[in-house]
JSON list of C-alpha atoms in Angstrom, two decimals:
[
{"chain": "A", "resi": 282, "resn": "UNK", "atom": "CA", "xyz": [23.45, -13.35, 173.79]},
{"chain": "A", "resi": 283, "resn": "UNK", "atom": "CA", "xyz": [21.47, -11.73, 170.98]},
{"chain": "A", "resi": 284, "resn": "UNK", "atom": "CA", "xyz": [18.74, -14.35, 171.31]},
{"chain": "A", "resi": 285, "resn": "UNK", "atom": "CA", "xyz": [18.44, -13.68, 175.05]},
{"chain": "A", "resi": 286, "resn": "UNK", "atom": "CA", "xyz": [18.25, -9.93, 174.41]},
{"chain": "A", "resi": 287, "resn": "UNK", "atom": "CA", "xyz": [15.57, -10.39, 171.73]},
{"chain": "A", "resi": 288, "resn": "UNK", "atom": "CA", "xyz": [13.62, -12.72, 174.01]},
{"chain": "A", "resi": 289, "resn": "UNK", "atom": "CA", "xyz": [13.80, -10.15, 176.81]},
{"chain": "A", "resi": 290, "resn": "UNK", "atom": "CA", "xyz": [12.62, -7.37, 174.49]},
{"chain": "A", "resi": 291, "resn": "UNK", "atom": "CA", "xyz": [9.76, -9.53, 173.23]},
{"chain": "A", "resi": 292, "resn": "UNK", "atom": "CA", "xyz": [8.70, -10.29, 176.82]},
{"chain": "A", "resi": 293, "resn": "UNK", "atom": "CA", "xyz": [8.88, -6.59, 177.71]},
{"chain": "A", "resi": 294, "resn": "UNK", "atom": "CA", "xyz": [6.83, -5.63, 174.64]},
{"chain": "A", "resi": 295, "resn": "UNK", "atom": "CA", "xyz": [4.15, -8.22, 175.37]},
{"chain": "A", "resi": 296, "resn": "UNK", "atom": "CA", "xyz": [3.98, -7.14, 179.02]},
{"chain": "A", "resi": 297, "resn": "UNK", "atom": "CA", "xyz": [3.56, -3.49, 178.04]},
{"chain": "A", "resi": 298, "resn": "UNK", "atom": "CA", "xyz": [0.93, -4.41, 175.43]},
{"chain": "A", "resi": 299, "resn": "UNK", "atom": "CA", "xyz": [-1.09, -6.39, 177.96]},
{"chain": "A", "resi": 300, "resn": "UNK", "atom": "CA", "xyz": [-0.77, -3.55, 180.46]},
{"chain": "A", "resi": 301, "resn": "UNK", "atom": "CA", "xyz": [-2.12, -1.14, 177.83]},
{"chain": "A", "resi": 302, "resn": "UNK", "atom": "CA", "xyz": [-5.08, -3.49, 177.31]},
{"chain": "A", "resi": 303, "resn": "UNK", "atom": "CA", "xyz": [-5.71, -3.50, 181.06]},
{"chain": "A", "resi": 304, "resn": "UNK", "atom": "CA", "xyz": [-5.44, 0.30, 181.31]},
{"chain": "A", "resi": 305, "resn": "UNK", "atom": "CA", "xyz": [-7.92, 0.82, 178.48]},
{"chain": "A", "resi": 306, "resn": "UNK", "atom": "CA", "xyz": [-10.33, -1.59, 180.19]},
{"chain": "A", "resi": 307, "resn": "UNK", "atom": "CA", "xyz": [-10.11, 0.20, 183.54]},
{"chain": "A", "resi": 308, "resn": "UNK", "atom": "CA", "xyz": [-10.55, 3.62, 181.94]},
{"chain": "A", "resi": 309, "resn": "UNK", "atom": "CA", "xyz": [-13.52, 2.34, 179.92]},
{"chain": "A", "resi": 310, "resn": "UNK", "atom": "CA", "xyz": [-15.04, 1.06, 183.16]},
{"chain": "A", "resi": 311, "resn": "UNK", "atom": "CA", "xyz": [-14.53, 4.42, 184.90]},
{"chain": "A", "resi": 312, "resn": "UNK", "atom": "CA", "xyz": [-15.86, 6.43, 181.94]},
{"chain": "A", "resi": 313, "resn": "UNK", "atom": "CA", "xyz": [-18.80, 4.10, 181.35]},
{"chain": "A", "resi": 314, "resn": "UNK", "atom": "CA", "xyz": [-17.92, 3.58, 177.68]},
{"chain": "A", "resi": 315, "resn": "UNK", "atom": "CA", "xyz": [-16.58, 0.77, 175.57]},
{"chain": "A", "resi": 316, "resn": "UNK", "atom": "CA", "xyz": [-12.94, -0.12, 175.14]},
{"chain": "A", "resi": 317, "resn": "UNK", "atom": "CA", "xyz": [-12.86, 1.35, 171.64]},
{"chain": "A", "resi": 318, "resn": "UNK", "atom": "CA", "xyz": [-13.97, 4.80, 172.79]},
{"chain": "A", "resi": 319, "resn": "UNK", "atom": "CA", "xyz": [-11.60, 4.75, 175.78]},
{"chain": "A", "resi": 320, "resn": "UNK", "atom": "CA", "xyz": [-8.73, 3.70, 173.51]},
{"chain": "A", "resi": 321, "resn": "UNK", "atom": "CA", "xyz": [-9.54, 6.45, 171.03]},
{"chain": "A", "resi": 322, "resn": "UNK", "atom": "CA", "xyz": [-9.63, 9.01, 173.85]},
{"chain": "A", "resi": 323, "resn": "UNK", "atom": "CA", "xyz": [-6.21, 7.89, 175.08]},
{"chain": "A", "resi": 324, "resn": "UNK", "atom": "CA", "xyz": [-4.85, 7.87, 171.53]},
{"chain": "A", "resi": 325, "resn": "UNK", "atom": "CA", "xyz": [-6.11, 11.42, 170.98]},
{"chain": "A", "resi": 326, "resn": "UNK", "atom": "CA", "xyz": [-4.62, 12.54, 174.27]},
{"chain": "A", "resi": 327, "resn": "UNK", "atom": "CA", "xyz": [-1.14, 11.11, 173.67]},
{"chain": "A", "resi": 328, "resn": "UNK", "atom": "CA", "xyz": [-0.92, 11.46, 169.86]},
{"chain": "A", "resi": 329, "resn": "UNK", "atom": "CA", "xyz": [1.81, 13.59, 168.32]},
{"chain": "A", "resi": 330, "resn": "UNK", "atom": "CA", "xyz": [1.78, 14.92, 164.78]},
{"chain": "A", "resi": 331, "resn": "UNK", "atom": "CA", "xyz": [4.39, 16.50, 162.54]},
{"chain": "A", "resi": 332, "resn": "UNK", "atom": "CA", "xyz": [3.91, 20.23, 162.07]},
{"chain": "A", "resi": 333, "resn": "UNK", "atom": "CA", "xyz": [5.85, 22.67, 159.91]},
{"chain": "A", "resi": 334, "resn": "UNK", "atom": "CA", "xyz": [6.12, 26.20, 161.25]},
{"chain": "A", "resi": 335, "resn": "UNK", "atom": "CA", "xyz": [8.61, 28.85, 160.20]},
{"chain": "A", "resi": 336, "resn": "UNK", "atom": "CA", "xyz": [10.22, 26.37, 157.84]},
{"chain": "A", "resi": 337, "resn": "UNK", "atom": "CA", "xyz": [11.08, 23.91, 160.64]},
{"chain": "A", "resi": 338, "resn": "UNK", "atom": "CA", "xyz": [9.61, 20.48, 161.22]},
{"chain": "A", "resi": 339, "resn": "UNK", "atom": "CA", "xyz": [8.24, 20.08, 164.73]},
{"chain": "A", "resi": 340, "resn": "UNK", "atom": "CA", "xyz": [6.27, 17.41, 166.54]},
{"chain": "A", "resi": 341, "resn": "UNK", "atom": "CA", "xyz": [3.22, 18.74, 168.33]},
{"chain": "A", "resi": 342, "resn": "UNK", "atom": "CA", "xyz": [0.65, 17.08, 170.51]},
{"chain": "A", "resi": 343, "resn": "UNK", "atom": "CA", "xyz": [-2.20, 17.87, 172.84]},
{"chain": "A", "resi": 344, "resn": "UNK", "atom": "CA", "xyz": [-0.01, 17.38, 175.91]},
{"chain": "A", "resi": 345, "resn": "UNK", "atom": "CA", "xyz": [3.29, 19.20, 176.41]},
{"chain": "A", "resi": 346, "resn": "UNK", "atom": "CA", "xyz": [6.37, 16.99, 176.77]},
{"chain": "A", "resi": 347, "resn": "UNK", "atom": "CA", "xyz": [6.86, 17.53, 180.55]},
{"chain": "A", "resi": 348, "resn": "UNK", "atom": "CA", "xyz": [3.26, 16.49, 181.25]},
{"chain": "A", "resi": 349, "resn": "UNK", "atom": "CA", "xyz": [3.24, 13.14, 179.41]},
{"chain": "A", "resi": 350, "resn": "UNK", "atom": "CA", "xyz": [5.25, 10.97, 181.80]},
{"chain": "A", "resi": 351, "resn": "UNK", "atom": "CA", "xyz": [3.51, 12.16, 185.01]},
{"chain": "A", "resi": 352, "resn": "UNK", "atom": "CA", "xyz": [0.11, 11.60, 183.41]},
{"chain": "A", "resi": 353, "resn": "UNK", "atom": "CA", "xyz": [1.04, 8.07, 182.33]},
{"chain": "A", "resi": 354, "resn": "UNK", "atom": "CA", "xyz": [2.40, 7.35, 185.82]},
{"chain": "A", "resi": 355, "resn": "UNK", "atom": "CA", "xyz": [-0.84, 8.66, 187.32]},
{"chain": "A", "resi": 356, "resn": "UNK", "atom": "CA", "xyz": [-2.99, 6.50, 185.04]},
{"chain": "A", "resi": 357, "resn": "UNK", "atom": "CA", "xyz": [-0.91, 3.41, 185.79]},
{"chain": "A", "resi": 358, "resn": "UNK", "atom": "CA", "xyz": [-1.06, 4.11, 189.53]},
{"chain": "A", "resi": 359, "resn": "UNK", "atom": "CA", "xyz": [-4.85, 4.51, 189.32]},
{"chain": "A", "resi": 360, "resn": "UNK", "atom": "CA", "xyz": [-5.13, 1.17, 187.52]},
{"chain": "A", "resi": 361, "resn": "UNK", "atom": "CA", "xyz": [-2.80, -0.51, 190.00]},
{"chain": "A", "resi": 362, "resn": "UNK", "atom": "CA", "xyz": [-4.87, 0.72, 192.94]},
{"chain": "A", "resi": 363, "resn": "UNK", "atom": "CA", "xyz": [-8.06, -0.35, 191.17]},
{"chain": "A", "resi": 364, "resn": "UNK", "atom": "CA", "xyz": [-6.77, -3.89, 190.68]},
{"chain": "A", "resi": 365, "resn": "UNK", "atom": "CA", "xyz": [-5.52, -4.10, 194.26]},
{"chain": "A", "resi": 366, "resn": "UNK", "atom": "CA", "xyz": [-8.87, -2.83, 195.55]},
{"chain": "A", "resi": 367, "resn": "UNK", "atom": "CA", "xyz": [-10.69, -5.53, 193.57]},
{"chain": "A", "resi": 368, "resn": "UNK", "atom": "CA", "xyz": [-8.25, -8.22, 194.72]},
{"chain": "A", "resi": 369, "resn": "UNK", "atom": "CA", "xyz": [-7.05, -9.01, 191.17]},
{"chain": "A", "resi": 370, "resn": "UNK", "atom": "CA", "xyz": [-3.36, -9.62, 191.79]},
{"chain": "A", "resi": 371, "resn": "UNK", "atom": "CA", "xyz": [-2.17, -10.85, 188.39]},
{"chain": "A", "resi": 372, "resn": "UNK", "atom": "CA", "xyz": [-3.30, -7.70, 186.52]},
{"chain": "A", "resi": 373, "resn": "UNK", "atom": "CA", "xyz": [-1.95, -5.66, 189.44]},
{"chain": "A", "resi": 374, "resn": "UNK", "atom": "CA", "xyz": [1.42, -7.39, 189.00]},
{"chain": "A", "resi": 375, "resn": "UNK", "atom": "CA", "xyz": [1.55, -6.52, 185.30]},
{"chain": "A", "resi": 376, "resn": "UNK", "atom": "CA", "xyz": [0.54, -2.93, 185.99]},
{"chain": "A", "resi": 377, "resn": "UNK", "atom": "CA", "xyz": [3.04, -2.63, 188.83]},
{"chain": "A", "resi": 378, "resn": "UNK", "atom": "CA", "xyz": [5.83, -3.97, 186.62]},
{"chain": "A", "resi": 379, "resn": "UNK", "atom": "CA", "xyz": [4.96, -1.47, 183.89]},
{"chain": "A", "resi": 380, "resn": "UNK", "atom": "CA", "xyz": [4.89, 1.34, 186.45]},
{"chain": "A", "resi": 381, "resn": "UNK", "atom": "CA", "xyz": [8.26, 0.31, 187.88]},
{"chain": "A", "resi": 382, "resn": "UNK", "atom": "CA", "xyz": [9.77, 0.06, 184.40]},
{"chain": "A", "resi": 383, "resn": "UNK", "atom": "CA", "xyz": [8.42, 3.49, 183.45]},
{"chain": "A", "resi": 384, "resn": "UNK", "atom": "CA", "xyz": [9.90, 5.05, 186.59]},
{"chain": "A", "resi": 385, "resn": "UNK", "atom": "CA", "xyz": [13.31, 3.36, 186.24]},
{"chain": "A", "resi": 386, "resn": "UNK", "atom": "CA", "xyz": [13.64, 3.68, 182.44]},
{"chain": "A", "resi": 387, "resn": "UNK", "atom": "CA", "xyz": [15.65, 6.95, 182.42]},
{"chain": "A", "resi": 388, "resn": "UNK", "atom": "CA", "xyz": [18.15, 5.50, 184.91]},
{"chain": "A", "resi": 389, "resn": "UNK", "atom": "CA", "xyz": [18.41, 2.20, 183.00]},
{"chain": "A", "resi": 390, "resn": "UNK", "atom": "CA", "xyz": [18.94, 3.99, 179.69]},
{"chain": "A", "resi": 391, "resn": "UNK", "atom": "CA", "xyz": [21.69, 6.18, 181.16]},
{"chain": "A", "resi": 392, "resn": "UNK", "atom": "CA", "xyz": [23.41, 3.19, 182.83]},
{"chain": "A", "resi": 393, "resn": "UNK", "atom": "CA", "xyz": [23.34, 1.04, 179.68]},
{"chain": "A", "resi": 394, "resn": "UNK", "atom": "CA", "xyz": [24.48, 3.93, 177.47]},
{"chain": "A", "resi": 395, "resn": "UNK", "atom": "CA", "xyz": [27.39, 4.74, 179.82]},
{"chain": "A", "resi": 396, "resn": "UNK", "atom": "CA", "xyz": [28.46, 1.09, 179.85]},
{"chain": "A", "resi": 397, "resn": "UNK", "atom": "CA", "xyz": [28.36, 0.89, 176.05]},
{"chain": "A", "resi": 398, "resn": "UNK", "atom": "CA", "xyz": [30.32, 4.13, 175.69]},
{"chain": "A", "resi": 399, "resn": "UNK", "atom": "CA", "xyz": [32.94, 3.01, 178.19]},
{"chain": "A", "resi": 400, "resn": "UNK", "atom": "CA", "xyz": [33.47, -0.28, 176.32]},
{"chain": "A", "resi": 401, "resn": "UNK", "atom": "CA", "xyz": [33.86, 1.60, 173.02]},
{"chain": "A", "resi": 402, "resn": "UNK", "atom": "CA", "xyz": [36.40, 3.95, 174.56]},
{"chain": "A", "resi": 403, "resn": "UNK", "atom": "CA", "xyz": [38.37, 0.97, 175.92]},
{"chain": "A", "resi": 404, "resn": "UNK", "atom": "CA", "xyz": [38.47, -0.49, 172.43]},
{"chain": "A", "resi": 405, "resn": "UNK", "atom": "CA", "xyz": [39.68, 2.77, 170.79]},
{"chain": "A", "resi": 406, "resn": "UNK", "atom": "CA", "xyz": [42.11, 3.64, 173.58]},
{"chain": "A", "resi": 407, "resn": "UNK", "atom": "CA", "xyz": [40.46, 6.99, 174.35]},
{"chain": "A", "resi": 408, "resn": "UNK", "atom": "CA", "xyz": [39.27, 8.09, 177.75]},
{"chain": "A", "resi": 409, "resn": "UNK", "atom": "CA", "xyz": [35.61, 9.06, 178.17]},
{"chain": "A", "resi": 410, "resn": "UNK", "atom": "CA", "xyz": [34.85, 12.48, 179.56]},
{"chain": "A", "resi": 411, "resn": "UNK", "atom": "CA", "xyz": [34.17, 12.58, 183.29]},
{"chain": "A", "resi": 412, "resn": "UNK", "atom": "CA", "xyz": [31.24, 14.97, 183.01]},
{"chain": "A", "resi": 413, "resn": "UNK", "atom": "CA", "xyz": [27.99, 13.02, 182.81]},
{"chain": "A", "resi": 414, "resn": "UNK", "atom": "CA", "xyz": [25.75, 15.83, 184.02]},
{"chain": "A", "resi": 415, "resn": "UNK", "atom": "CA", "xyz": [23.48, 16.81, 181.12]},
{"chain": "A", "resi": 416, "resn": "UNK", "atom": "CA", "xyz": [22.35, 19.99, 182.85]},
{"chain": "A", "resi": 417, "resn": "UNK", "atom": "CA", "xyz": [25.80, 21.60, 182.85]},
{"chain": "A", "resi": 418, "resn": "UNK", "atom": "CA", "xyz": [26.70, 23.72, 179.87]},
{"chain": "A", "resi": 419, "resn": "UNK", "atom": "CA", "xyz": [30.40, 24.23, 179.39]},
{"chain": "A", "resi": 420, "resn": "UNK", "atom": "CA", "xyz": [31.69, 27.27, 177.60]},
{"chain": "A", "resi": 421, "resn": "UNK", "atom": "CA", "xyz": [34.67, 29.54, 177.33]},
{"chain": "A", "resi": 422, "resn": "UNK", "atom": "CA", "xyz": [34.25, 33.27, 177.71]},
{"chain": "A", "resi": 423, "resn": "UNK", "atom": "CA", "xyz": [36.75, 35.98, 176.80]},
{"chain": "A", "resi": 424, "resn": "UNK", "atom": "CA", "xyz": [36.54, 39.57, 177.87]},
{"chain": "A", "resi": 425, "resn": "UNK", "atom": "CA", "xyz": [36.75, 42.21, 175.25]},
{"chain": "A", "resi": 426, "resn": "UNK", "atom": "CA", "xyz": [38.74, 45.32, 176.13]},
{"chain": "A", "resi": 427, "resn": "UNK", "atom": "CA", "xyz": [37.08, 48.60, 175.23]}
]
């Protein structure tokens, strides 16, 4: 089972690497530059660096966190449409797979994590909490009499 999981992860990593190569090539073509310059521009756009402010370690980047995923989805969609327009179906398949994986990753991560947690709770004899909504904050409030 571990070998199958490692093989799947290696296939996923190689697919994502090849998709990155394709994306850099398409962006270099659109910008009229070489692959190195296009790759450096993407690296500068998505890079994050450690930063210490007010005694706390933070990670800062050029793009804010909520803007990263939509920008990556937009770039992948642009590349997918470019490959479909040119009639290059194999690169379009790789780009489409990467786009589908990027869009379904939060759901997959939540599903796998919930399954792992439920199996651990079965083993320990505890019951997992029913609340899986991360946006709900539970708290207890007491009124103070004046």
